[in-house]
Amino acid sequence: MVGKYASISILSFLLTWLGQRFTHTSEPRCRCLYGDSCWPSDDAFIKLAEQLSAPLIYPRPLALPCYSNPDSSACAAVHARWDDGTWRAEHPGATQHPNFEALITPSGEVDACYANSSIGSPCGQGSVPVIGVKALTLADVRITVKFAAEHNLKLVIKNTGHDFLGRSSGHGSFMLWTHHMKDIAVDEVFRPLGAPEGVYYEFALTIGAGVQWHEAYAAADNANRMIVGGISPGGSVGAAGGWLLGGGHSALSPTYGLGVDNVIQISLVTSTGDHLLANAHHHADLFWALRGGGGGTFGVITSVTYRTYPIVPTVLATMVVSVKSTELTDDVKTAFTELIRITTNLTDAGWGGYAMFDSTGDTRGFSLGALVPNVSWEEANRTIMPYFDYVKSLAMSLDSSDETWNGAFKVEGGTTTEWPSFWSLYKHLMPNTGQVGRNLELGSWLFPRDVLDGDHEHVAEVLLENPGLSYELIAGGAVSKVDPSSTGLNPAWRKAVVHAVFGITWPDGASAEEIQQLRGSLESKLTRVRALAPDSGAYLNEASLFEPDARHAFFGGHYEKLRAVKRKYDPTDLFLVTEGVGADEWDEQLRCRV
Ligand SMILES: Cc1cc2nc3c(=O)[nH]c(=O)nc-3n(C[C@H](O)[C@H](O)[C@H](O)COP(=O)(O)OP(=O)(O)OC[C@H]3O[C@@H](n4cnc5c(N)ncnc54)[C@H](O)[C@@H]3O)c2cc1C
Ligand SMILES: *[C@@H]1O[C@H](CO)[C@@H](O)[C@H](O)[C@H]1NC(C)=O
Ligand SMILES: *[C@@H]1O[C@H](CO)[C@@H](O)[C@H](O)[C@H]1NC(C)=O
Ligand SMILES: *[C@@H]1O[C@H](CO)[C@@H](O)[C@H](O)[C@H]1NC(C)=O
Ligand SMILES: *[C@@H]1O[C@H](CO)[C@@H](O)[C@H](O)[C@H]1NC(C)=O
């Protein structure tokens, strides 16, 4: 008996092994790109289109109309709305930062399509996928994923195109565009699949993959609820895509946690085209990995269910510090150094916000905008006013006889206002355009509380070597209270208080060498910044494309477990993104296994 069973199991083992070996050897080492002989035939695309609810799309770079007809109204719109993130998101070929539509070719040419068509001609397709699916339904997503897997295509999932690592574009790839999956529902009582009796959430918000923050905020507000989300002009960042998968920070995070701390359930299509729900009780390993594992790495999200909160009054604090100079003066540095010293206390008191340095024009300085929900106005004043008073005292100590304040220190604001809700202040204050439409690459690092509380003068000095610094108070507080092992998110987040971001920009028409040189200067500055907190890490969604140790920087001690979950749900690496889990087993273009 024992022998018989043993031989059967050896036989089945052998068969399994042979089978795996067969699939392994037959599995191509490289993806099929547009232009390769393996690229699907027109017939194959026609058959695909017949199964979908919308015609196939042929994404093109945003500025194309300015090459075909510079006098057209389409080209006029390109110029007029170039920095409108909501408008850019409506175009499948557009990324928010045009450099991710472009491509530096192996021979060192920049293949791009510029708004000013006299710079480069013709309009280059660059990194914009040539063909894709405008998904409207779950079935569309399943069919698209199966098609990409069957034809061994390089699949790019694109939502709004806000990505800073170019993860929503890719040369020669096939696009799955989620932007039009706009369903929104509020459940008064929401029970996650498989949850034990008695586990439920009140007024959970379920949104389709294409819903953007301005839509999610408005929907929550209509239901008399508040939701934790991202901040951008027009609220154009996706609420159920890359933001969440990478972590998702908000000015509300010091009080209510990150995006990954507020998601209840994720609906996903995996590499086999299967649909599943992941939450704390069902596919819990996948749910763990989706919360911070980043980008389109584990599958395609079709919808997300978030927790919501009762609406609470919110206090806003604003201040602008400036000097008429092209250098930062000691007073500005002192004002910023003091902000670093008190940052941990501010975030632990619930304050979240952004200190942003402006390095253009003939003034230098920074603006601080921060908010705290659900504390009384008195209490908010008690925690922030000492800082504003201190900064104002720096201005007072100067010789105020200089009426042009040339070289002197100027403080505007340094006041607080109270708002009925987070969304009311967001709608009122946030412009609809800006921050996008530039060639931009970032460098960033997360700052843990012990480093900020330590030698804040040195931290200030090194951070201020980066002229366009954005010093973001979006962790600490509630973010620090979550068990680091409970989500796949980089554990560095749980010790962090601040996300410091800076970057490089370049004009259209810059050569590959010029871009490379700027990258070098960014890297050397980032090396000094990292050294302030070498055990920390970086925020995957807003970071350098050239982290020397990406596994450590983006995933810390969670990398191996994330890799194992990916192997389980995506054994063929259909879903790969730059800097993502598994990506370093492929070449830089994510085309061939290395
Ligand atoms: C102006 C601006 C403001 C920002 N503000 C914030 C902020 O306040 N807080 C913050 O945390 N971040 C912020 N970000 C960064 C933002 O989180 C990232 O850019 C993020 O990648 C955007 O996700 P998306 O889905 O909107 O964009 P996309 O570029 O379309 O997608 C980004 C990544 O997510 C993947 N993806 C998208 N949808 C899906 C899906 N349905 N299934 C699987 N994978 C998917 C894509 O493949 C890609 O890898 C901001 C960015 C910009 C440009
Ligand atoms: C477009 O580019 C050309 C060539 O670089 C330049 O001379 C011209 O001033 C640019 N036009 C605009 C509107 O920026
Ligand atoms: C607001 O604060 C009160 C008192 O601390 C707390 O009971 C309540 O849950 C908070 N509500 C929200 C939405 O933060
Ligand atoms: C932070 O708050 C604590 C408790 O209120 C206080 O003792 C401490 O002095 C504060 N630290 C700073 C740097 O202001
Ligand atoms: C808080 O400070 C602001 C000034 O910035 C003031 O207008 C407001 O009256 C103060 N609120 C309370 C409740 O003290």
XYZ file of C-alpha atoms and ligand atoms in Angstrom:
703
model
C 0.000 0.000 0.000
C 2.607 2.445 1.100
C 4.696 1.551 -1.929
C 1.820 2.062 -4.305
C 0.972 5.467 -2.918
C 4.595 6.387 -2.949
C 4.995 5.474 -6.593
C 1.862 7.400 -7.547
C 3.093 10.443 -5.744
C 6.517 10.120 -7.352
C 4.825 9.810 -10.707
C 2.633 12.848 -10.078
C 5.652 14.717 -8.791
C 7.509 13.863 -11.976
C 4.569 14.938 -14.097
C 4.243 18.203 -12.207
C 7.946 18.764 -12.499
C 7.940 18.015 -16.210
C 4.915 20.239 -16.650
C 6.545 23.126 -14.821
C 9.739 22.565 -16.717
C 7.803 22.584 -19.939
C 5.966 25.813 -19.158
C 9.184 27.286 -17.890
C 11.177 26.525 -21.005
C 8.326 27.415 -23.326
C 7.732 30.688 -21.547
C 9.514 33.326 -23.626
C 12.315 35.201 -21.925
C 11.239 38.478 -23.508
C 7.942 40.280 -23.919
C 6.546 40.957 -27.330
C 6.660 44.664 -28.199
C 4.954 46.644 -30.936
C 6.952 46.192 -34.135
C 8.195 42.701 -33.185
C 7.102 39.885 -35.519
C 5.239 38.282 -32.600
C 2.981 41.357 -32.178
C -0.678 40.269 -32.553
C -2.193 40.549 -36.027
C -4.863 43.086 -36.915
C -7.283 40.148 -36.914
C -6.392 39.309 -33.344
C -7.103 42.910 -32.312
C -10.395 42.895 -34.221
C -11.434 39.730 -32.362
C -10.430 41.330 -29.094
C -12.420 44.481 -29.871
C -15.543 42.409 -30.564
C -15.527 41.203 -26.976
C -15.130 44.637 -25.376
C -17.698 47.255 -24.468
C -15.780 50.143 -26.101
C -13.635 50.400 -29.249
C -9.869 49.942 -28.926
C -7.898 53.122 -28.287
C -4.780 54.353 -30.063
C -3.039 56.604 -27.508
C -0.914 59.408 -28.934
C 1.313 61.978 -27.215
C -0.712 64.933 -25.938
C 0.977 67.521 -28.184
C 0.396 65.666 -31.467
C -2.252 68.162 -32.768
C 0.392 70.917 -32.644
C 2.490 68.991 -35.168
C -0.330 68.026 -37.506
C -1.897 71.509 -37.423
C -0.400 74.222 -35.192
C -3.346 76.530 -35.969
C -6.028 74.027 -34.958
C -8.259 74.502 -31.950
C -6.944 71.145 -30.717
C -3.442 72.617 -30.586
C -4.775 75.769 -28.908
C -6.298 73.533 -26.207
C -2.959 71.802 -25.739
C -1.334 75.161 -24.998
C -4.187 76.532 -22.898
C -4.600 73.456 -20.714
C -1.033 72.154 -20.573
C -0.857 72.314 -16.765
C -4.414 71.151 -16.110
C -4.112 67.728 -14.489
C -7.787 66.852 -14.872
C -7.652 67.601 -18.602
C -4.420 65.652 -19.092
C -5.998 62.647 -17.363
C -8.746 62.559 -19.999
C -6.180 61.699 -22.685
C -4.984 58.103 -22.718
C -1.669 59.087 -24.320
C -0.897 61.901 -21.893
C 1.129 61.554 -18.754
C 0.978 64.365 -16.204
C 4.698 64.997 -16.616
C 5.435 65.007 -20.347
C 8.874 63.452 -19.898
C 7.130 60.127 -19.246
C 5.565 60.314 -22.717
C 9.084 60.678 -24.114
C 11.810 58.080 -24.489
C 15.579 58.240 -24.494
C 16.469 55.715 -27.197
C 19.397 53.292 -26.864
C 21.348 55.513 -29.258
C 20.846 58.497 -26.942
C 18.179 60.398 -28.879
C 15.231 61.960 -27.103
C 12.085 60.710 -28.847
C 9.446 63.218 -27.758
C 6.476 65.284 -28.826
C 6.674 68.877 -27.552
C 3.977 71.530 -27.218
C 6.292 73.778 -29.206
C 6.488 71.742 -32.392
C 9.364 73.756 -33.822
C 11.707 72.201 -31.228
C 11.497 68.649 -32.453
C 9.885 67.055 -35.451
C 8.216 64.709 -36.110
C 6.122 64.095 -32.988
C 7.655 60.994 -31.398
C 5.480 58.236 -29.961
C 8.208 57.809 -27.307
C 6.960 55.766 -24.337
C 3.282 56.094 -25.186
C 1.699 52.670 -25.764
C 0.440 52.329 -29.324
C -2.822 50.532 -28.710
C -5.000 49.764 -25.745
C -8.327 49.063 -24.138
C -10.645 51.620 -22.618
C -12.049 49.429 -19.875
C -15.579 50.107 -18.692
C -16.440 46.863 -16.948
C -14.914 44.043 -14.949
C -15.357 41.804 -18.017
C -13.337 44.265 -20.135
C -10.487 44.036 -17.652
C -10.554 40.232 -17.536
C -10.548 39.958 -21.343
C -7.714 42.477 -21.658
C -5.521 40.720 -19.112
C -6.082 37.349 -20.768
C -5.238 38.833 -24.175
C -2.012 40.396 -22.856
C -1.007 37.112 -21.197
C -1.852 34.995 -24.234
C 0.173 37.214 -26.582
C 2.989 37.799 -24.081
C 2.567 41.578 -24.316
C 4.107 44.164 -22.063
C 0.998 45.350 -20.258
C 0.757 48.897 -18.916
C -2.083 49.789 -16.576
C -2.894 53.456 -16.831
C -5.288 55.434 -14.686
C -4.574 59.206 -14.551
C -0.916 59.189 -15.592
C 0.248 61.037 -12.461
C 3.011 58.557 -11.869
C 6.479 59.951 -11.107
C 8.314 56.784 -12.146
C 6.752 56.453 -15.586
C 4.889 53.343 -14.457
C 1.795 54.232 -16.488
C 3.555 54.410 -19.847
C 5.969 52.123 -21.681
C 7.513 51.951 -25.120
C 5.854 49.384 -27.388
C 3.435 48.241 -24.738
C -0.276 47.476 -24.601
C -2.409 49.766 -22.446
C -5.245 48.961 -20.092
C -6.878 52.323 -19.382
C -9.024 52.380 -16.240
C -9.976 56.069 -16.300
C -13.595 55.494 -17.291
C -14.419 53.006 -14.529
C -16.296 55.624 -12.536
C -18.860 53.717 -10.427
C -19.390 55.028 -6.913
C -21.509 53.518 -4.137
C -21.989 54.175 -0.447
C -22.988 51.234 1.759
C -24.571 52.175 5.052
C -23.444 48.795 6.339
C -20.527 47.139 4.588
C -19.390 43.595 5.411
C -16.081 42.531 3.880
C -16.285 39.119 2.175
C -15.510 36.362 4.676
C -15.558 38.639 7.701
C -16.684 37.041 10.953
C -20.154 37.803 12.281
C -20.330 41.317 13.683
C -17.499 42.786 11.595
C -18.842 45.628 9.473
C -18.144 49.243 8.527
C -20.634 52.093 8.405
C -20.927 54.223 5.270
C -18.112 52.560 3.365
C -17.347 54.115 -0.017
C -16.760 51.774 -2.953
C -15.237 53.415 -6.016
C -14.315 52.143 -9.466
C -10.683 52.096 -10.537
C -11.009 55.333 -12.527
C -12.519 57.531 -9.815
C -10.358 60.572 -8.993
C -10.037 62.298 -5.644
C -12.288 65.224 -6.494
C -15.056 62.734 -7.298
C -14.457 60.581 -4.236
C -14.400 63.614 -1.909
C -17.629 64.958 -3.378
C -19.344 61.560 -3.127
C -18.310 61.140 0.506
C -19.433 64.686 1.278
C -22.833 64.013 -0.324
C -23.223 61.123 2.090
C -22.227 63.453 4.924
C -18.901 61.711 5.344
C -15.208 62.502 5.057
C -12.573 60.365 3.363
C -8.779 60.361 3.614
C -7.254 61.127 0.231
C -4.575 62.767 -1.842
C -4.076 66.447 -2.516
C -3.474 67.894 -5.961
C -4.764 70.790 -8.055
C -8.269 69.862 -9.164
C -8.125 66.645 -7.131
C -7.094 64.826 -10.288
C -4.965 62.049 -8.731
C -6.616 58.628 -8.921
C -8.363 57.491 -5.747
C -8.256 53.756 -6.468
C -5.017 53.152 -8.356
C -1.368 54.003 -7.877
C -1.964 56.355 -4.936
C -3.363 53.561 -2.781
C -1.034 50.815 -4.009
C 2.051 52.832 -3.085
C 0.788 53.924 0.352
C -1.276 57.041 -0.262
C -0.547 60.036 1.921
C -2.791 62.931 2.834
C -2.678 66.043 4.995
C -5.240 64.079 7.050
C -2.837 61.151 7.551
C -1.365 62.300 10.893
C -4.916 61.993 12.281
C -6.438 59.140 10.248
C -3.507 57.222 8.759
C -2.467 56.558 5.169
C -4.556 55.274 2.273
C -3.436 51.725 3.026
C -4.711 52.160 6.604
C -8.170 53.136 5.391
C -8.890 50.570 2.697
C -11.290 47.776 3.631
C -11.459 45.680 0.487
C -9.914 45.572 -2.981
C -11.485 44.000 -6.060
C -8.767 42.665 -8.358
C -8.196 40.826 -11.623
C -5.135 38.579 -11.477
C -2.763 37.475 -14.247
C -4.989 34.528 -15.209
C -7.922 36.861 -15.749
C -9.606 35.651 -12.575
C -11.503 38.070 -10.411
C -11.161 38.050 -6.649
C -11.819 40.144 -3.582
C -8.986 40.760 -1.153
C -9.476 41.928 2.404
C -8.296 41.111 5.919
C -10.319 37.845 5.909
C -10.121 36.668 2.310
C -6.867 36.449 0.311
C -5.311 38.194 3.278
C -1.781 37.667 1.924
C -2.682 39.525 -1.257
C -4.479 42.243 0.684
C -1.335 42.674 2.773
C 0.827 42.998 -0.345
C -1.531 45.348 -2.194
C -1.258 47.782 0.695
C 2.103 49.309 -0.186
C 3.594 46.770 -2.598
C 3.094 49.406 -5.255
C 1.980 50.135 -8.824
C 0.454 47.566 -11.128
C 2.417 44.689 -9.564
C -0.114 42.111 -8.355
C -3.049 42.565 -10.682
C -5.545 45.123 -11.934
C -7.696 46.810 -9.332
C -11.263 47.181 -10.544
C -12.670 48.812 -7.413
C -11.719 49.751 -3.866
C -13.766 50.077 -0.691
C -12.662 52.739 1.797
C -13.633 53.524 5.331
C -15.165 56.978 5.815
C -15.519 59.254 8.859
C -18.112 61.689 10.131
C -17.448 65.209 8.878
C -15.563 67.288 11.424
C -14.505 70.947 11.503
C -10.948 71.516 10.347
C -8.528 74.303 11.194
C -6.171 75.572 8.531
C -2.898 77.386 9.249
C -0.976 79.291 6.595
C 2.191 81.321 6.516
C 4.521 82.604 3.807
C 8.093 83.527 4.663
C 10.103 85.317 2.006
C 13.140 87.453 1.346
C 13.943 89.519 -1.709
C 17.052 87.659 -2.664
C 18.199 84.855 -4.917
C 19.737 83.043 -1.934
C 18.094 81.801 1.214
C 19.042 84.077 4.100
C 19.870 82.981 7.636
C 16.462 84.114 8.884
C 14.627 81.866 6.454
C 16.901 79.012 7.444
C 16.232 79.708 11.122
C 12.475 79.742 10.530
C 12.698 76.396 8.737
C 15.037 74.872 11.321
C 12.505 75.673 14.035
C 9.787 73.988 11.969
C 11.899 70.842 11.839
C 12.420 70.984 15.609
C 8.690 71.026 16.324
C 7.538 68.781 13.458
C 7.089 65.614 15.492
C 4.967 67.459 18.024
C 2.855 69.006 15.286
C 2.099 65.698 13.576
C 1.449 63.942 16.864
C -1.060 66.729 17.588
C -2.769 65.898 14.269
C -1.303 68.611 12.032
C -0.650 67.603 8.444
C 0.571 69.771 5.591
C 3.333 70.991 3.373
C 6.206 73.476 3.556
C 7.214 74.318 0.020
C 10.229 76.294 -1.124
C 10.069 78.438 -4.202
C 13.318 78.709 -6.113
C 12.104 80.814 -9.009
C 11.945 84.588 -9.490
C 13.759 87.102 -7.295
C 12.403 86.073 -3.901
C 13.302 83.059 -1.802
C 11.432 81.460 1.044
C 8.739 78.945 1.803
C 5.034 78.691 2.302
C 3.490 76.518 4.969
C -0.043 75.213 4.673
C -1.188 72.792 7.356
C -4.464 71.571 8.757
C -5.786 69.748 11.770
C -9.213 68.084 11.831
C -11.471 67.547 14.804
C -9.789 69.746 17.407
C -11.188 73.013 18.707
C -9.893 76.221 17.181
C -8.399 77.183 20.565
C -6.556 73.897 20.778
C -5.255 74.266 17.222
C -4.046 77.780 17.999
C -2.355 76.525 21.152
C -0.216 74.071 19.180
C 0.700 76.192 16.127
C 0.703 79.829 17.255
C 3.954 79.590 19.247
C 5.693 78.720 15.991
C 4.112 81.580 14.058
C 4.947 83.991 16.895
C 8.545 82.805 16.834
C 8.866 83.347 13.074
C 7.256 86.787 13.342
C 9.724 87.674 16.084
C 12.552 86.958 13.647
C 11.070 89.589 11.345
C 10.593 92.091 14.169
C 14.203 91.859 15.207
C 15.256 93.223 11.824
C 15.614 96.874 11.008
C 12.102 97.654 9.821
C 13.106 101.035 8.427
C 13.896 99.368 5.117
C 10.574 99.817 3.416
C 11.409 97.851 0.325
C 12.352 94.945 2.600
C 15.200 94.370 0.193
C 17.135 91.495 1.700
C 14.895 91.634 4.764
C 12.517 89.064 6.009
C 8.799 89.141 5.358
C 6.088 87.069 6.985
C 2.608 86.935 5.520
C -0.233 85.122 7.236
C 0.871 83.207 10.266
C -2.815 82.865 11.061
C -5.445 80.169 11.341
C -8.985 79.870 10.002
C -11.697 77.357 10.838
C -13.641 75.435 8.169
C -16.740 73.240 8.470
C -14.972 70.321 6.780
C -11.791 69.215 5.047
C -13.548 69.175 1.673
C -14.904 72.713 2.095
C -11.417 74.083 2.591
C -9.970 71.940 -0.184
C -12.578 73.118 -2.688
C -12.122 76.718 -1.643
C -8.340 76.881 -1.627
C -7.022 74.381 -4.116
C -6.488 75.726 -7.630
C -7.674 73.597 -10.546
C -4.403 73.708 -12.425
C -0.684 73.644 -11.767
C 2.071 71.312 -10.585
C 1.940 69.258 -13.779
C 2.986 69.700 -17.411
C 6.715 69.984 -16.642
C 9.526 67.556 -17.311
C 10.137 66.358 -13.789
C 12.035 63.649 -11.951
C 12.088 63.378 -8.200
C 14.328 62.419 -5.347
C 12.887 61.883 -1.877
C 13.444 60.380 1.544
C 11.317 59.623 4.602
C 12.487 61.216 7.857
C 12.036 59.332 11.101
C 11.170 61.138 14.288
C 14.489 60.469 16.038
C 16.407 62.163 13.211
C 14.170 65.252 13.165
C 14.211 65.478 16.940
C 17.996 65.114 16.883
C 20.298 67.452 15.012
C 17.624 69.536 13.308
C 20.128 72.226 12.304
C 22.144 69.763 10.286
C 18.989 68.256 8.773
C 17.858 71.752 7.721
C 21.224 72.534 6.189
C 21.326 69.391 4.041
C 17.670 69.564 2.988
C 18.056 73.193 1.959
C 20.711 72.258 -0.583
C 17.671 71.306 -2.697
C 16.148 74.561 -3.986
C 12.631 73.270 -4.746
C 12.275 71.300 -1.518
C 8.839 70.191 -0.399
C 8.848 69.232 3.286
C 5.683 67.257 3.880
C 4.120 66.578 7.283
C 2.078 63.588 6.203
C 3.150 60.858 8.622
C 3.734 60.651 12.364
C 0.636 60.661 14.603
C -1.798 57.953 13.521
C 0.615 56.666 10.840
C 3.137 55.772 13.543
C 0.555 53.864 15.600
C -0.069 51.149 13.005
C 1.843 47.879 13.429
C 4.514 47.969 10.674
C 3.986 44.276 9.902
C 0.229 44.614 9.348
C 0.581 45.920 5.784
C 3.078 45.344 2.975
C 3.990 49.029 3.130
C 7.625 49.958 3.626
C 8.118 49.742 7.429
C 10.128 52.999 7.244
C 6.757 54.786 6.988
C 5.804 53.827 10.513
C 8.831 55.571 12.012
C 8.574 58.496 9.620
C 7.141 61.910 10.313
C 8.122 63.747 7.164
C 8.469 62.967 3.465
C 11.053 65.320 1.926
C 10.782 65.664 -1.861
C 12.759 67.586 -4.427
C 13.610 67.126 -8.078
C 14.976 68.229 -11.383
C 13.186 69.821 -14.308
C 14.442 70.611 -17.780
C 13.176 72.525 -20.777
C 11.702 70.781 -23.805
C 14.396 70.010 -26.300
C 17.073 69.209 -23.704
C 19.444 66.515 -24.922
C 19.886 63.113 -23.316
C 23.312 64.248 -22.040
C 21.817 67.332 -20.408
C 19.146 65.205 -18.715
C 21.779 62.706 -17.615
C 23.850 65.493 -16.101
C 20.880 66.782 -14.108
C 20.195 63.239 -12.906
C 23.771 63.096 -11.671
C 23.399 66.292 -9.671
C 20.101 65.080 -8.201
C 21.709 61.804 -7.211
C 24.607 63.486 -5.436
C 22.222 65.686 -3.434
C 20.032 62.701 -2.650
C 23.073 60.777 -1.445
C 23.637 63.457 1.201
C 19.970 63.464 2.169
C 19.833 59.654 2.516
C 22.894 59.757 4.748
C 20.898 61.737 7.322
C 18.712 58.665 7.909
C 20.329 55.677 6.194
C 18.020 53.137 7.861
C 14.913 54.880 6.583
C 13.538 54.595 3.066
C 11.611 56.381 0.355
C 7.980 56.724 -0.674
C 7.593 54.515 -3.736
C 5.110 56.848 -5.476
C 7.232 59.975 -5.249
C 10.860 58.984 -5.520
C 14.011 58.663 -7.551
C 14.103 56.374 -10.589
C 17.662 55.514 -9.663
C 17.625 54.333 -6.045
C 20.865 52.350 -5.722
C 19.238 49.797 -3.416
C 15.599 49.903 -4.487
C 14.558 46.821 -2.495
C 15.733 48.374 0.752
C 14.661 51.931 -0.049
C 11.107 51.083 -1.111
C 10.209 47.903 0.756
C 12.634 47.537 3.677
C 12.269 44.182 5.408
C 9.050 43.416 3.509
C 10.669 42.719 0.144
C 10.963 38.919 0.336
C 7.404 38.452 1.525
C 6.088 40.782 -1.187
C 8.075 38.808 -3.777
C 6.552 35.556 -2.535
C 3.006 36.935 -2.766
C 3.719 38.156 -6.272
C 5.003 34.691 -7.287
C 1.794 33.162 -5.985
C -0.645 35.494 -7.755
C 1.445 36.493 -10.789
C 3.795 33.582 -11.514
C 4.649 34.835 -15.025
C 5.434 38.445 -13.996
C 2.737 39.776 -16.289
C 2.488 42.824 -14.029
C 5.802 44.630 -13.856
C 6.545 48.265 -13.101
C 9.754 50.263 -12.772
C 11.258 49.895 -9.262
C 8.450 47.475 -8.386
C 8.600 44.052 -6.754
C 10.249 41.596 -9.179
C 11.325 44.341 -11.610
C 15.026 43.920 -10.879
C 14.822 40.393 -12.323
C 14.115 42.049 -15.688
C 16.094 44.510 -17.783
C 15.599 48.247 -17.434
C 12.909 48.330 -20.138
C 11.125 45.423 -18.373
C 11.354 43.620 -21.674
C 13.555 40.577 -21.019
C 14.424 38.550 -17.955
C 18.024 39.030 -16.920
C 0.211 66.757 -8.848
C 0.394 65.496 -8.039
C -0.063 65.438 -6.730
C 0.101 64.278 -5.975
N -0.369 64.263 -4.695
C -0.200 63.151 -3.949
C -0.669 63.096 -2.607
O -1.264 64.042 -2.085
N -0.439 61.976 -1.894
C 0.211 60.912 -2.431
O 0.382 59.922 -1.729
N 0.639 60.921 -3.690
C 0.453 62.017 -4.456
N 0.909 62.014 -5.739
C 1.582 60.819 -6.261
C 0.577 59.778 -6.708
O 0.163 59.019 -5.605
C 1.231 58.876 -7.744
O 1.564 59.641 -8.875
C 0.351 57.723 -8.140
O 1.135 56.787 -8.838
C -0.844 58.141 -8.971
O -1.680 57.046 -9.232
P -2.748 57.094 -10.425
O -3.465 55.816 -10.400
O -3.512 58.344 -10.303
O -1.810 57.291 -11.702
P -1.204 56.389 -12.861
O 0.037 57.107 -13.271
O -2.196 56.176 -13.918
O -0.830 55.011 -12.191
C 0.236 54.912 -11.281
C 0.648 53.472 -11.045
O -0.432 52.719 -10.507
C -0.784 51.664 -11.369
N -2.239 51.575 -11.415
C -3.116 52.565 -11.646
N -4.368 52.088 -11.607
C -4.265 50.770 -11.353
C -5.212 49.719 -11.201
N -6.522 49.927 -11.328
N -4.746 48.482 -10.921
C -3.432 48.244 -10.796
N -2.501 49.186 -10.931
C -2.916 50.438 -11.216
C -0.197 52.019 -12.711
O 0.080 50.872 -13.456
C 1.059 52.720 -12.299
O 2.031 51.757 -11.952
C 0.744 63.156 -6.533
C 1.189 63.209 -7.844
C 1.028 64.356 -8.601
C 1.528 64.401 -10.007
C 9.575 77.363 -29.907
O 10.877 76.891 -30.109
C 11.671 77.694 -30.966
C 12.978 76.948 -31.254
O 13.600 76.601 -30.068
C 11.877 79.048 -30.301
O 12.639 79.883 -31.117
C 10.509 79.660 -30.013
O 10.680 80.862 -29.275
C 9.624 78.712 -29.245
N 8.281 79.250 -29.156
C 7.639 79.373 -28.011
C 6.255 79.925 -28.094
O 8.116 79.055 -26.917
C -13.293 63.510 16.974
O -12.807 63.573 18.310
C -13.662 62.935 19.240
C -13.119 63.250 20.630
O -11.758 62.998 20.718
C -13.707 61.452 18.959
O -14.551 60.785 19.875
C -14.257 61.265 17.561
O -14.197 59.897 17.201
C -13.424 62.060 16.549
N -14.069 61.997 15.253
C -13.384 62.004 14.128
C -14.136 61.878 12.865
O -12.165 62.113 14.084
C 6.711 68.453 22.466
O 5.609 68.292 23.334
C 5.966 67.873 24.608
C 4.691 67.585 25.386
O 3.759 68.625 25.215
C 6.824 68.947 25.269
O 7.228 68.546 26.543
C 8.063 69.175 24.413
O 8.836 70.242 24.925
C 7.668 69.492 22.998
N 8.858 69.493 22.155
C 9.165 70.490 21.395
C 10.395 70.328 20.578
O 8.495 71.522 21.306
C -7.075 81.497 16.593
O -6.149 82.393 16.001
C -6.688 83.242 14.982
C -5.567 84.094 14.444
O -4.744 83.371 13.621
C -7.780 84.104 15.532
O -8.355 84.852 14.480
C -8.835 83.237 16.164
O -9.792 84.059 16.797
C -8.227 82.276 17.180
N -9.288 81.386 17.600
C -9.571 81.143 18.855
C -10.749 80.299 19.119
O -8.889 81.573 19.764
